[in-house]
Amino acid sequence: MQVVQPATTQEIAELLRSAQAKGASVAVRGGRTLEQILPAEGAASDLLFDMSRMNRIESIEKGNLLARAEAGTITAAVQAAAEAEGLFYPPDPTSLETSTIGGNIACSATGPRQLKYGGTRDFVLGLEVVLPSGEHIRTGADMQKSVAGYDMTRFLVGSGARFGVVTGAVLRLLPKPQGRRTILCSLPSWTAGAAVALAVLKSGMTPAALELLDLHCLEVDREAWTSLGAPWRGAVGAESVLLIELDGVEASVNRQHAQVERLSADTAGALVLSLTEPDEVSRAWELRRRLLPRLMAGSPTWAMALAAIVPDKLLLPFSSDEPPVSLISNGPTRVACFAHAGTGVLHLFVGIDPAKERDGDEAIALVRRMLQRLRDLGAKLLRTYGPARRLLGEEEAPASALMERLAAAQRSFDPKGVMIP
Amino acid sequence: MRATLAEKPQTRGVELLDRAKIDTCVQCGMCLTSCPTYRELGVEMDSPRGRIFLMKAVQEGRLQPDELFAKHMYLCLDCRACETVCPTGVPFGSLVEAARAVVEQHRRLPFLTRLMRDLAFRWLLPHPGRLQFLGAILRHAQRCRLLAIAKLFAPGRLRDWLTLLPDLSGRPFLPGDVISIRPTGPRRGEVALFWGCAAPVLLPNVQRATARVLARYGYEVVVPEGQTCCGALHLHNGLREEAQALAKRNLVAFEAAGGDAVIVNAAGCGATLKEYPELLRGTAEQARALHFRAVVRDFAEFLAAAPETPAGGRLKKTVTYQDPCHLAHGQRVRREPRQLLKTIPDVEFKEMRDADRCCGSAGIYNLLYPGLSQRFLRAKIDHAAQTGAQLIVTANPGCQLQLQAGIRQAGLSAEVVHLAELLAQAYGLDSGG
């Protein structure tokens, strides 16, 4: 395998043309942040495009509310450049300090702000793509409202690098909200956290983000959370944190804040903390962002499930006899649960110590029961990750009729099968 | 899988790479943006994640610790900025040091390089007397402008080195000068000063200022005899056994001296002294190293925790601070030096951009990779200049020499001083002689 660092679209076109001629395979990498949870398929290719040199933000256009950036640009750099102009690029994958715009587009990355704003998919207006043949195409338009014809941009976002190499994108921006506030709500149990989240969603307000973390998520950074003011209730056996971001004009933020306080007042043991120092706010979100690496570091082998469940059923699977924390207490196996409340996504992380296989089996059995109950409630197991992913059972497969046609489309873009996603 | 691996002959020295430490890395990549060499070169294998990937391959016997591996390991500044941002606590500094030790077991250096290295690491650094002697030669050569002339004719690399040399015209600081300094004012205790190797020769005023400021704070300062170089440079350059031997000598010297604390004014040495337990792991001295670590304090760390700040300090200057990597990242000491600066009446403190990004000095990195080092230095000098500060304060001799050279090159008027020199100035203490 040879790693190349192309600096221009032309260079990529030439490399693809010669790869096509030689029958070599090509993979593309951005910030490589997904490799921590997905096997590095790119390693099997003959040629690996490292996009890090294509990292220019070509323009931030205040009047047009858009940005142009090359594919290798770090997501956080786009956010910072937009903020400097009083604008806002909302997509916030948890890897935003390392991941690239191109990588975000390839996997249709999203983050906590999906709830109010959506993800990468919703903020890409157009793409520059080099097809496997070396041809250079543009999709979409440099404007907010472009409705004529098929939406090829949306088709390509989330397609991996199956159809070609994305070299640049036109991104949609919003005016920066006047006010922004982070609220940390500490609660005595997962169910209590889910109940407050649900009450917030039903109350008619839309927070920018509403993240629910269980005890085990908090435990990996116990001191940092307590230093933010979240009391440690570990002895009680169960607790959760709701991390809420509110934004809008100042008056609206104040009203939403008051409403969160009112809603959580109904829940016994709820503690609502408004993080006022900028340093505290960034620490809190950084804790959320580094959660997955922290969980993974504590477990030699692990598996993670991403389940889709309608928001108002979020609290049900754990409401009765088996809250996730009571599954395994103090064992070598860790089951952590976190949800992007309101977006329909729930993550179950299972850390397994292979040395204590019996406990591992027990944990897997319990997790499977939880997943089964989620399915019974209509949830879909969208994806499984990690070295032990097979233990979690089968993912939901898309309809085969659709897959056949997609494969045909892929063949028409890439007849020689150059691209390895 | 495991069985076949065991049958393969193991790569020599590979046991130095601790698999458990390698496995704490989950390859998330949060370190990349903090890594100066990755930012500058944009090559994955010159990022912490890439380097760990290579170490893992060597540890598993899939890759030989050849010159290419060596290059990626040595291009690392060992600044440990990645440790500060790492969510899983990968001890990267100790990993890269171990990787270099593996490299050195396989390397066959050209004769001249080996001779230079042995002279510096084995003949010179561990011997204060020889260092002083060399210092005296350099001082005289500088005085009669011999060095200025040499600079005109020296080959490229040597010229770069000579550029780094500070003004040596001040009075040297000899071991005999301070065996003990009495506190001024009420006596609060007794501290042992770590003396270092090259710093007292190249920056004698810093040592004097350190001792006098400590005395002003009420501490009796002792410079224990028999102490030697901390071994940081050896450890960072793969000479682990030499570093261990030096560590053992220092343990003996400081145990004999006693005192409430061991004070270090060089960040790189401080980090290494605090990590003696790790360096001496598995040896008979490990337990003693743990006791030793408990009393080692960086100068700023120690003074910031002092029960009382002596009255009478004042300095009407604009000041900025550059974090030495091995203080900010290696010892997690960031707040204390700033606190000391901000509490001096009349000091106007201005934070510089990216204060904790490596200046490119990095031990002997600026001697080995002058080109790359210069790029880091220029960015640092730009950021310092933007603050408009009259004094650029740091807390490590390597950074200080590097920044001084940067200021001279840029033709700026700002002065680069050690925190101890600034405090000495504020209290009207003479550090010049």
XYZ file of N, CA and C in Angstrom, chain B residues 94-209:
348
model
N 6.957 8.240 27.716
C 7.723 7.058 28.100
C 7.717 6.033 26.970
N 6.660 6.013 26.148
C 6.642 5.095 25.008
C 7.694 5.475 23.970
N 7.753 6.757 23.641
C 8.693 7.153 22.593
C 10.128 7.000 23.091
N 10.330 7.230 24.393
C 11.673 7.033 24.955
C 12.060 5.554 24.865
N 11.100 4.670 25.155
C 11.377 3.229 25.057
C 11.660 2.845 23.600
N 10.886 3.422 22.678
C 11.081 3.098 21.264
C 12.478 3.506 20.821
N 12.948 4.644 21.310
C 14.296 5.086 20.948
C 15.350 4.163 21.544
N 15.073 3.666 22.752
C 16.017 2.726 23.358
C 16.097 1.458 22.512
N 14.970 1.017 21.957
C 14.978 -0.153 21.073
C 15.805 0.170 19.835
N 15.577 1.346 19.265
C 16.328 1.762 18.076
C 17.829 1.694 18.338
N 18.241 2.239 19.491
C 19.677 2.325 19.772
C 20.327 0.949 19.898
N 19.523 -0.065 20.268
C 20.096 -1.411 20.364
C 20.370 -2.016 18.989
N 19.767 -1.417 17.961
C 19.908 -1.992 16.624
C 20.768 -1.156 15.703
N 21.066 0.038 16.163
C 21.656 1.013 15.273
C 23.160 0.842 15.145
N 23.673 1.038 13.965
C 25.114 1.161 13.827
C 25.390 2.552 13.283
N 25.801 3.438 14.187
C 26.017 4.824 13.784
C 27.378 4.969 13.125
N 27.539 5.922 12.216
C 28.863 6.201 11.655
C 29.829 6.584 12.783
N 31.102 6.274 12.562
C 32.089 6.441 13.623
C 32.076 7.844 14.246
N 32.038 8.854 13.380
C 32.144 10.226 13.879
C 30.923 10.599 14.724
N 29.751 10.205 14.253
C 28.524 10.482 15.001
C 28.589 9.809 16.365
N 29.075 8.545 16.344
C 29.123 7.810 17.604
C 30.110 8.475 18.557
N 31.208 8.917 18.016
C 32.225 9.561 18.844
C 31.660 10.835 19.478
N 31.002 11.642 18.662
C 30.393 12.886 19.149
C 29.407 12.578 20.263
N 28.597 11.552 20.007
C 27.547 11.231 20.959
C 28.151 10.744 22.276
N 29.133 9.870 22.167
C 29.756 9.356 23.385
C 30.434 10.473 24.154
N 31.090 11.359 23.416
C 31.742 12.489 24.081
C 30.719 13.303 24.852
N 29.619 13.634 24.220
C 28.620 14.501 24.844
C 27.926 13.791 26.004
N 27.426 12.595 25.740
C 26.583 11.944 26.738
C 27.368 11.231 27.832
N 28.513 10.651 27.452
C 29.220 9.830 28.436
C 30.404 10.567 29.070
N 31.081 11.373 28.281
C 32.283 12.008 28.804
C 31.973 13.362 29.436
N 31.009 14.100 28.831
C 30.806 15.494 29.235
C 29.682 15.685 30.258
N 28.443 15.357 29.846
C 27.282 15.711 30.663
C 27.328 15.227 32.114
N 27.785 13.997 32.368
C 27.758 13.543 33.773
C 28.819 14.201 34.649
N 29.680 15.048 34.089
C 30.811 15.569 34.866
C 30.786 17.093 34.940
N 30.317 17.643 36.045
C 30.209 19.100 36.189
C 31.541 19.795 35.956
N 32.618 19.203 36.422
C 33.923 19.833 36.286
C 34.302 20.026 34.824
N 34.083 18.979 34.019
C 34.419 19.068 32.599
C 33.528 20.101 31.906
N 32.258 20.156 32.334
C 31.351 21.142 31.743
C 31.817 22.552 32.040
N 32.247 22.769 33.286
C 32.732 24.092 33.668
C 33.974 24.458 32.859
N 34.808 23.460 32.665
C 36.049 23.683 31.920
C 35.726 24.096 30.481
N 34.803 23.344 29.865
C 34.394 23.668 28.499
C 33.758 25.057 28.451
N 32.965 25.342 29.498
C 32.316 26.661 29.589
C 33.359 27.765 29.598
N 34.428 27.537 30.384
C 35.484 28.543 30.493
C 36.141 28.771 29.128
N 36.391 27.669 28.410
C 37.004 27.786 27.082
C 36.101 28.614 26.165
N 34.811 28.254 26.166
C 33.864 28.963 25.298
C 33.792 30.443 25.662
N 33.816 30.712 26.971
C 33.707 32.092 27.431
C 34.883 32.915 26.901
N 36.096 32.322 27.017
C 37.266 33.059 26.535
C 37.231 33.200 25.022
N 36.805 32.130 24.351
C 36.732 32.186 22.887
C 35.755 33.279 22.462
N 34.661 33.422 23.234
C 33.683 34.452 22.907
C 34.267 35.853 23.172
N 34.992 35.942 24.279
C 35.531 37.241 24.681
C 36.506 37.767 23.626
N 37.386 36.902 23.133
C 38.333 37.412 22.123
C 37.788 37.186 20.710
N 36.465 37.119 20.600
C 35.756 37.108 19.317
C 36.143 35.920 18.421
N 36.715 34.906 19.068
C 37.109 33.732 18.305
C 35.865 33.031 17.735
N 34.810 33.018 18.538
C 33.596 32.319 18.101
C 32.932 33.055 16.944
N 32.954 34.387 17.017
C 32.347 35.168 15.937
C 33.057 34.871 14.624
N 34.375 34.727 14.737
C 35.150 34.430 13.533
C 34.853 32.999 13.066
N 34.815 32.077 14.071
C 34.535 30.682 13.745
C 33.206 30.558 13.008
N 32.230 31.379 13.451
C 30.893 31.317 12.861
C 30.938 31.613 11.359
N 31.881 32.464 10.971
C 31.977 32.839 9.558
C 32.448 31.659 8.709
N 33.315 30.826 9.321
C 33.927 29.766 8.515
C 33.362 28.378 8.788
N 32.582 28.260 9.879
C 32.110 26.935 10.279
C 31.155 26.367 9.238
N 31.156 25.031 9.080
C 30.159 24.407 8.199
C 28.760 24.601 8.779
N 27.738 24.429 7.929
C 26.341 24.771 8.256
C 25.872 24.343 9.631
N 26.001 23.058 9.914
C 25.469 22.539 11.178
C 26.120 23.216 12.377
N 27.456 23.318 12.337
C 28.175 23.909 13.460
C 27.793 25.383 13.638
N 27.562 26.059 12.507
C 27.180 27.466 12.583
C 25.832 27.609 13.293
N 24.898 26.705 12.936
C 23.600 26.717 13.600
C 23.765 26.576 15.106
N 24.694 25.676 15.485
C 24.893 25.452 16.917
C 25.449 26.690 17.598
N 26.419 27.305 16.942
C 27.054 28.479 17.552
C 26.046 29.618 17.726
N 25.065 29.652 16.797
C 24.042 30.700 16.879
C 23.255 30.595 18.177
N 23.141 29.372 18.683
C 22.333 29.172 19.883
C 23.057 29.602 21.164
N 24.367 29.733 21.057
C 25.157 30.018 22.255
C 24.814 31.399 22.826
N 24.526 31.477 24.117
C 24.180 32.777 24.708
C 25.442 33.601 24.988
N 25.214 34.801 25.458
C 26.309 35.660 25.884
C 26.861 35.104 27.197
N 28.125 34.728 27.193
C 28.693 34.079 28.371
C 29.534 35.027 29.216
N 29.378 36.337 28.965
C 30.300 37.267 29.615
C 30.057 37.403 31.118
N 28.886 36.971 31.600
C 28.596 37.103 33.035
C 29.497 36.211 33.869
N 29.467 36.445 35.161
C 30.318 35.647 36.041
C 29.779 34.220 36.099
N 30.641 33.224 35.935
C 30.143 31.837 35.982
C 29.656 31.476 37.373
N 28.833 30.470 37.421
C 28.297 29.996 38.685
C 28.939 28.659 38.984
N 29.827 28.663 39.959
C 30.594 27.451 40.227
C 29.979 26.699 41.402
N 30.163 25.402 41.403
C 29.548 24.612 42.470
C 29.960 25.123 43.850
N 31.198 25.578 43.957
C 31.663 26.051 45.244
C 30.996 27.344 45.705
N 30.377 28.072 44.760
C 29.805 29.382 45.084
C 28.689 29.292 46.112
N 27.804 28.370 45.907
C 26.674 28.268 46.824
C 26.651 26.858 47.373
N 27.139 26.688 48.527
C 26.881 25.416 49.170
C 25.686 25.635 50.067
N 25.563 26.818 50.595
C 24.407 27.103 51.434
C 24.120 28.605 51.404
N 22.850 28.948 51.246
C 22.453 30.354 51.300
C 21.486 30.521 52.457
N 21.724 31.509 53.271
C 20.861 31.741 54.437
C 19.598 32.480 54.005
N 18.500 32.143 54.621
C 17.263 32.853 54.267
C 17.323 34.296 54.745
N 16.633 35.167 54.002
C 16.476 36.528 54.488
C 15.099 36.589 55.109
N 14.996 37.152 56.285
C 13.701 37.174 56.982
C 13.493 35.882 57.740
N 12.251 35.652 58.191
C 11.972 34.457 59.010
C 12.245 33.176 58.239
N 12.856 32.205 58.913
C 13.225 30.958 58.266
C 12.024 30.016 58.189
N 11.733 29.553 56.969
C 10.586 28.659 56.785
C 10.988 27.206 56.596
N 12.231 26.998 56.227
C 12.655 25.615 56.028
C 13.920 25.555 55.212
N 14.242 24.331 54.796
C 15.474 24.145 54.051
C 15.171 23.367 52.784
N 15.719 23.818 51.665
C 15.492 23.102 50.410
C 16.820 22.768 49.749
N 16.819 21.665 49.011
C 17.998 21.261 48.259
C 17.790 21.665 46.803
N 18.787 22.315 46.236
C 18.667 22.795 44.860
C 19.281 21.784 43.898
N 18.501 21.434 42.889
C 19.043 20.586 41.837
C 19.845 21.474 40.904
N 21.060 21.063 40.634
C 22.015 21.957 40.015
C 22.043 21.860 38.494
N 21.845 20.643 37.973
C 21.826 20.459 36.522
C 23.199 20.334 35.926
N 23.239 20.209 34.602
C 24.530 20.015 33.943
C 24.954 21.245 33.151
N 24.278 21.476 32.022
C 24.716 22.557 31.138
C 24.187 23.918 31.590
N 23.023 23.934 32.264
C 22.393 25.208 32.607
C 23.295 26.135 33.417
N 23.942 25.638 34.485
C 24.770 26.572 35.264
C 25.926 27.141 34.458
N 26.358 26.416 33.424
C 27.454 26.920 32.596
C 26.930 27.979 31.625
N 25.793 27.656 30.994
C 25.291 28.542 29.943
C 24.449 29.690 30.499
N 23.730 29.432 31.597
C 22.851 30.458 32.166
C 23.113 30.587 33.667
N 24.298 31.021 34.045
C 24.640 31.041 35.479
C 23.714 31.942 36.299
N 23.217 33.006 35.674
C 22.368 33.932 36.426
C 21.076 33.281 36.902
N 20.583 32.316 36.115
C 19.334 31.652 36.494
C 19.523 30.888 37.799
N 20.661 30.189 37.901
C 20.908 29.423 39.126
C 21.009 30.363 40.334
N 21.750 31.445 40.134
C 21.915 32.405 41.242
C 20.575 32.993 41.642
N 19.788 33.389 40.635
C 18.495 34.000 40.927
C 17.608 33.008 41.668
